[in-house]
Short mmCIF file of C-alpha atoms in Angstrom, two decimals:
data_model
loop_
_atom_site.label_atom_id
_atom_site.label_comp_id
_atom_site.label_asym_id
_atom_site.label_seq_id
_atom_site.Cartn_x
_atom_site.Cartn_y
_atom_site.Cartn_z
CA MET X 1 154.78 39.95 116.43
CA SER X 2 157.83 37.82 115.71
CA GLU X 3 158.87 37.31 112.09
CA THR X 4 161.11 34.37 112.92
CA THR X 5 160.62 30.83 114.05
CA LYS X 6 161.49 30.63 117.73
CA THR X 7 164.27 28.28 118.69
CA PRO X 8 164.79 26.81 122.14
CA ASN X 9 168.30 28.28 122.31
CA ARG X 10 167.33 31.87 121.53
CA THR X 11 166.68 34.25 124.41
CA PRO X 12 163.82 36.77 124.23
CA ALA X 13 166.43 39.48 123.57
CA GLY X 14 167.99 37.30 120.86
CA GLU X 15 164.54 36.82 119.32
CA ALA X 16 163.86 40.57 119.35
CA LEU X 17 167.27 41.30 117.83
CA THR X 18 166.66 38.68 115.12
CA ASP X 19 163.39 40.41 114.24
CA LEU X 20 165.23 43.75 114.14
CA ILE X 21 168.00 42.36 111.90
CA LEU X 22 165.48 40.83 109.49
CA GLY X 23 163.64 44.16 109.42
CA LEU X 24 166.91 45.97 108.74
CA PHE X 25 167.60 43.65 105.79
CA ARG X 26 164.22 44.54 104.29
CA VAL X 27 164.55 48.26 105.00
CA ASN X 28 168.09 48.23 103.56
CA ASN X 29 166.87 46.69 100.30
CA LEU X 30 163.95 49.12 100.08
CA SER X 31 166.13 52.13 100.89
CA LEU X 32 168.68 51.16 98.23
CA THR X 33 165.91 50.87 95.63
CA TRP X 34 164.47 54.21 96.80
CA GLY X 35 167.91 55.83 96.58
CA ASP X 36 168.60 54.33 93.14
CA ARG X 37 165.37 55.85 91.82
CA LEU X 38 166.07 59.18 93.50
CA VAL X 39 169.55 59.72 92.05
CA ALA X 40 169.16 57.90 88.71
CA PRO X 41 168.53 61.21 86.87
CA LEU X 42 172.03 62.25 87.99
CA GLY X 43 173.65 59.10 86.60
CA LEU X 44 174.18 57.72 90.11
CA THR X 45 173.16 54.64 92.03
CA SER X 46 172.76 54.39 95.79
CA ALA X 47 176.20 52.75 95.99
CA ARG X 48 177.89 55.55 94.03
CA TRP X 49 176.04 58.21 96.01
CA GLN X 50 177.04 56.53 99.28
CA ILE X 51 180.72 56.60 98.29
CA LEU X 52 180.52 60.24 97.21
CA GLY X 53 178.98 60.93 100.62
CA ALA X 54 181.80 59.13 102.41
CA ILE X 55 184.35 61.21 100.50
CA VAL X 56 182.50 64.42 101.39
CA ALA X 57 182.18 63.38 105.06
CA ALA X 58 185.88 62.55 105.42
CA GLU X 59 187.96 65.27 107.03
CA ARG X 60 190.69 64.74 104.43
CA PRO X 61 191.27 62.62 101.32
CA GLN X 62 191.41 58.91 102.11
CA PRO X 63 192.50 55.75 100.31
CA VAL X 64 189.85 53.31 99.13
CA ALA X 65 190.53 50.92 102.01
CA TRP X 66 189.67 53.61 104.57
CA LEU X 67 186.50 54.59 102.70
CA ALA X 68 185.47 50.93 102.64
CA ARG X 69 186.14 50.61 106.38
CA ASP X 70 184.12 53.73 107.16
CA LEU X 71 181.22 52.41 105.06
CA GLY X 72 181.45 48.89 106.49
CA ALA X 73 181.84 47.70 102.90
CA ASN X 74 184.04 45.32 100.93
CA ARG X 75 187.21 47.06 99.75
CA GLN X 76 187.12 45.45 96.30
CA ASN X 77 183.54 46.62 95.70
CA VAL X 78 184.40 50.15 96.80
CA GLN X 79 187.49 50.10 94.55
CA ARG X 80 185.39 49.07 91.54
CA ILE X 81 182.86 51.85 92.17
CA VAL X 82 185.58 54.46 92.79
CA ASN X 83 187.23 53.44 89.50
CA ASP X 84 183.89 53.94 87.73
CA LEU X 85 183.46 57.35 89.41
CA ALA X 86 186.97 58.30 88.26
CA LYS X 87 186.17 57.32 84.66
CA GLU X 88 183.14 59.62 84.84
CA GLY X 89 185.21 62.49 86.22
CA LEU X 90 183.48 62.57 89.64
CA VAL X 91 186.64 61.66 91.59
CA ARG X 92 190.35 61.63 90.91
CA PHE X 93 193.30 59.88 92.50
CA GLU X 94 196.15 61.75 94.13
CA PRO X 95 199.46 60.41 95.42
CA ASN X 96 199.42 59.33 99.05
CA PRO X 97 202.52 60.62 100.87
CA HIS X 98 202.19 57.76 103.39
CA HIS X 99 201.71 54.86 100.97
CA ARG X 100 203.00 54.53 97.42
CA ARG X 101 200.26 52.23 96.13
CA ALA X 102 197.17 53.35 98.11
CA HIS X 103 196.26 56.56 96.28
CA LEU X 104 193.96 59.11 97.90
CA VAL X 105 190.45 59.56 96.49
CA VAL X 106 189.47 63.20 95.93
CA LEU X 107 186.16 64.62 94.79
CA THR X 108 186.33 66.71 91.61
CA ASP X 109 184.25 69.84 91.06
CA LYS X 110 181.91 67.74 88.92
CA GLY X 111 181.69 65.19 91.74
CA GLN X 112 180.86 67.88 94.31
CA GLN X 113 178.20 69.35 92.01
CA THR X 114 176.67 65.91 91.46
CA TYR X 115 176.69 65.17 95.20
CA ASP X 116 175.10 68.56 95.94
CA ALA X 117 172.40 67.88 93.33
CA ALA X 118 171.69 64.50 94.98
CA ILE X 119 171.29 66.20 98.35
CA ARG X 120 168.88 68.73 96.82
CA LEU X 121 166.77 65.79 95.62
CA TYR X 122 167.13 63.93 98.91
CA ASP X 123 166.29 66.63 101.47
CA PRO X 124 162.60 67.16 100.61
CA ARG X 125 162.04 63.43 100.20
CA VAL X 126 163.63 62.49 103.52
CA ASN X 127 161.68 65.25 105.25
CA THR X 128 158.48 63.74 103.86
CA LEU X 129 159.53 60.26 104.99
CA ALA X 130 160.25 61.57 108.48
CA GLU X 131 156.75 62.98 108.89
CA GLY X 132 154.77 61.23 111.61
CA PHE X 133 157.82 59.84 113.44
CA PRO X 134 158.59 61.47 116.78
CA ILE X 135 162.19 62.71 116.63
CA GLU X 136 162.93 60.85 119.87
CA ASP X 137 161.97 57.55 118.21
CA LEU X 138 164.23 58.25 115.24
CA GLU X 139 167.10 59.19 117.53
CA ARG X 140 166.54 56.06 119.66
CA ALA X 141 166.49 53.84 116.55
CA GLY X 142 169.70 55.49 115.34
CA GLY X 143 171.31 54.85 118.71
CA VAL X 144 170.38 51.17 118.62
CA MET X 145 171.78 50.85 115.10
CA LYS X 146 175.06 52.53 116.11
CA ALA X 147 175.41 50.24 119.13
CA LEU X 148 174.66 47.18 116.99
CA ARG X 149 177.24 48.30 114.42
CA LYS X 150 179.87 48.63 117.16
CA LYS X 151 179.12 45.11 118.37
CA PHE X 152 179.38 43.71 114.84
CA GLU X 153 182.64 45.59 114.28
CA GLY X 154 183.95 44.27 117.61
CA GLU X 155 183.19 40.70 116.57
CA GLU X 156 184.80 41.26 113.17
CA ASN X 157 187.95 42.66 114.80
CA ALA X 158 188.07 39.77 117.29
CA GLU X 159 187.82 37.24 114.42
CA GLU X 160 190.63 39.00 112.53
CA GLN X 161 192.88 38.82 115.60
CA SER X 162 192.26 35.10 116.26
#
């Protein structure tokens, strides 16, 4: 059942995608709240945990701008959170041999321990959430989200070049 008001200019595929996007907004808000509650005992928020995860997932230390790009986030917001993480001793900045001003963000031992603790809290909870969903459905949903992200990124890049 459609959550939106149909418009004469929207195709059936456009209508279905609108419903998906509105659902993603709601799921995003709920998942952030869920994540905030999950990692609060560690002194983290979903946003801080997400940035720690991006640092862990990177093959090598990256500047804030690259972390923001990988997360699809605003660079200034990521910079603010990274600065907070640095004040708490979870990350540190190292000189970037390729750019004088764009320091590299590196996880500290305390940051790695905090991230690992978050994952220990997360794993049993995500396994419980996954119960009842066929793995094929989850993989298909993930594929649709990746394809949608690529389209959004393509539009963003096209707008930047115009």
